[in-house]
Amino acid sequence: MMMPTRTTPTRAAITALLLPFVALSAQSVPSAQEAGLQSLLTDRPLLHVARFQHAPQLDGGLNDSEWADAQVATPFWHFQTGAQSKHDTWAKIGLDEEALYIAFRCAEAEMPKLTFGPLPPDSMSLFARDHVELFLMPDALKPTFYHFSVDVAGNRHEERGSDGSWGCDWEAAVHREAGAWSVEMRIPRAKIGLDTPRLSLVNFCRTRRLEPQETSAWSKTFGVFHNPTRFGRLVYGPPSDVRFAAVSLRQPRAGENQVEVSVAGVKEPALVRVRGYVLRGNELSPFGARELRLREGDESSVSLPLRVERDAKARVAVVLERDGRVLTFCDAAEVSLSGAKATPIRKVLEPAAAPFMQWIDTDRLRGISYGFGFTGAMPDGDLTKADAPGGATRETLHLRGESYFKVLVEESEEIRFDVAAAAGDSPFTSSTYAVFGPEGKLLGKGLVEAGATCGVRVPTETAGMHTVLINSGPASWNPFSITLRNTHWVLNARGKSTYVHTPVSLHSLRDCKLAGFNVALVAAWQWGIPFADEEGLATLNDMLERLCQAAQDAGIKLIPYFGWGCAKTESAAGGDHVRALTRLSVRGPHPCPVSREYWERTFLRRAMLVAQLSKKYPCVLGIGLDPESYYFGNWYNEHLESAEEKGRAGAIYQPYGSSREKCVCDECLHGLLKSKGLPDPNLPEDGNVRFDWIAKEGLLDDLCAYQQAQLEATTQIVRARVQAVNPSLCFAGLLLTCADNWFCRGLSRGLGTSRVPALDFDETTYTSGYSTDAVQTRLDRYEQWNAHVVHGGCLWGLKHPPHNPHFLAAQMYNFALYGHGYWFWPGSMSVWRSADEVAGYYSLSGYPEDYWKSFVVANQEIDKRLANPDTYRSPLDRLEERPTIPEQPKERNEWAEKPCYPVHMYPGTRLSFIVPAGRKSVRVEWGYRETLGDRTLLVSVAGTEHHLSATVEAEKANRAELDVPEGGCAGWVELLGEAGGCVGVKLEGAKPFFGGGGGVKLR
Ligand SMILES: [Zn+2]
């Protein structure tokens, strides 16, 4: 038997991750005083720079007495997730008259495995080895920063910003010993403009290349290191007890404002000076310097007047000085000046818009996008009547978050349970429940308010295995207690993952509605259902109807969207359509993008199904089109080899960069000639010859104009046919670009009218997110096109992490208030990501629970602001610069590697299991995101009790391997200790099903 492994505490990591939300939740119901305040304090760490009497000897050894007194910058944090580093690293910094000195110490258990050896001077190859990096912005109020790197062999690289051609005369030395390596750097102050150091920004970073690789930094970057807005702070001189208790901007609006500064930690009376600075681009202007007399033990406050121009962007920094020396500073926090506008909320719709579209004005587009199938069978599981205990005990389970119970019912037996909802730390306070029949049909659902207990009785329609789901989606943080009254039931410990692609996954639309979304975009083309023949079309119709029913049950508006192009099913349905002819001179299945016949056979054919269904299901808002599918699909991967070729194929309808690929098929060529009144030059059927001729004649722009007119006419026909069935249906496009190209213009003009505008689920904001410019340039574009379009800017979960509400939630909030709305992608992953799931392109940069929290906070704040546009001030008015997440991992990503425990246990809960015959041992794993301090798991196997003691940790697994008798046995797990918090548990080698009352016997 192995002893459980004890892991490194990560209390600080978890507290830091949770704090922003705790603070935000507290503010989300603001008191009168709080209502107008926007906090400018940031979470960047602060380090004091020691003054050295003697320069340390530069040998990498860190033995000089100078280093002993310097403050330590530690711990380091994972550069993407913000979780605490698994490898101990610290850094120190000091200076004398001549130079700045930096020390790093990197613990390394596998020193002999590191890669050494010299490299050419300034070689970038050092980044492929174990190395440390220093980022330094010598003056926090100026934009220039420097980057110094040293690898484990002592090779060096330096740059200014990202300018690698910059160089300076600096030194570094490395010392290596068993278990660690260390670095000393010496950087001449004059070379980096550090003449009179006052306040600097800094980050210390380390990359470990041995497996498991890890890149970490002292100040959390949530992405790439070249990001000064995430650097930590440096103050020169010894630490002071004096600190900012609060720095906030009161009522940010055009004109005069007050920055309110509170100072605390005063040990003796002192006179300090508070200075404010506004940074706009490279321009720095001081504002409102004030003296402040501090009294011992008291918190003292002062207001600095700040004048803010309308629509200007600004970053505000506040500095606290005594006797000319900086004690501390609040680095430049962005002031939300969009929130400064007196009447910021634009009227979205034109007066001509149909009444049924008016909700966009009052609610805004709040979309979430899905791609999932739901035809999988419901898990039947192993619970049978014969195995279940007679007269089951009525034991109450205390659980947390998404939990699935399987309940076996007899003919006409009701599902019965009591749910008590406890108040969690989530902004969504209720518990949720839903009951599904054996085929996944929704039989009942409801909410239980925090603090309340609800007795639930749901009639069933057939005998068999039913599913009870408690606390999914926005409720997935919430604790609850449940007492099941049916005789035969188990808690499905595999939970979520067994319901992916079953009808239960449709129910996640309800979670989206509860989290405040109002529209779900569902990628119906991903189902891959052939629709060329009537039978296929009928199957597609059935699927769409189930989707509509689920959206109706959820109370959310629905837009199913389709592909258009050469995905397999579209190609098949297109039949004998006109193929595109391009410079690639390969006739693939991809259609001429303006072929009317193709539009009718593929898009319109499916749109008409939705139109018919919309008469029965009023939740259907419209029909969507994802033109991106034009160029993915097997054919492209098989026939086009280079990325360039694939890019050119996509550029047929959408110019990418300088590529001007066009369709020059007979229809397009002759249509163009006819529209210009030109004779037919009898060109051969060769894309290159035709394209070159059109270019030589100066007709490329005319070709675009011709194709635009054709597309507009075709999509008008599609729209008219659909709206003849239901005049309220709108069209939504995942328009790929707002570049001024013929495809977007033609599509927007054809699909939108002043009465029923088209909805643009704009993908160009995937990574850039919200900005005043991002919204305005797109609205201007639609106006130039004379197109009627509502703009929804997309936020990509991977690029907009939820760790801090000012990253994701504030993006959603600002898009909704200052544009027309937002949509989030990929919604399916936030719902369904579980332990053994996906990653890469579809991955997220955080836990699903964090995303739900962001969704709820954002949508609650949008509601409050829309209800009180002139007076309500939201914490989300502050939009922090999006941290830069580097390119997504290609394979499984490391966030998905984190342990995920299917059962969340509370103290006092006993969960039982069966170990089948033939097993030699059972493995117990436990852990969770919260740190609970030391806890004990009591595990009983075949009557022998094991006390497994371990700190319940966030990121690492605790494991124990317990021996079992050969013939199989029963056992149970309990979490000991006082109430509060929970622990996730996973069993291997035991049937991962749990039941109440001493164990349900399982096959
Ligand atoms: Zn064509």
PDB file of C-alpha atoms and ligand atoms in Angstrom, residues 578-581 592-594 663-668 707, ligand 1:
ATOM      1  CA  VAL A 578     -21.991  25.222 -60.904  1.00  0.00           C
ATOM      2  CA  ARG A 579     -18.479  24.609 -59.638  1.00  0.00           C
ATOM      3  CA  ALA A 580     -16.147  27.437 -58.864  1.00  0.00           C
ATOM      4  CA  LEU A 581     -13.317  27.978 -61.316  1.00  0.00           C
ATOM      5  CA  CYS A 592     -19.471  29.141 -57.494  1.00  0.00           C
ATOM      6  CA  PRO A 593     -20.245  31.375 -54.518  1.00  0.00           C
ATOM      7  CA  VAL A 594     -22.978  33.205 -56.385  1.00  0.00           C
ATOM      8  CA  CYS A 663     -14.397  32.626 -59.147  1.00  0.00           C
ATOM      9  CA  VAL A 664     -14.125  33.027 -62.928  1.00  0.00           C
ATOM     10  CA  CYS A 665     -16.537  30.284 -63.936  1.00  0.00           C
ATOM     11  CA  ASP A 666     -18.590  30.639 -67.124  1.00  0.00           C
ATOM     12  CA  GLU A 667     -21.503  32.187 -65.267  1.00  0.00           C
ATOM     13  CA  CYS A 668     -19.356  34.751 -63.478  1.00  0.00           C
ATOM     14  CA  GLN A 707     -20.718  39.066 -57.868  1.00  0.00           C
TER      15      GLN A 707
HETATM   16 ZN    ZN B   1     -18.673  31.693 -60.514  1.00  0.00          ZN
END
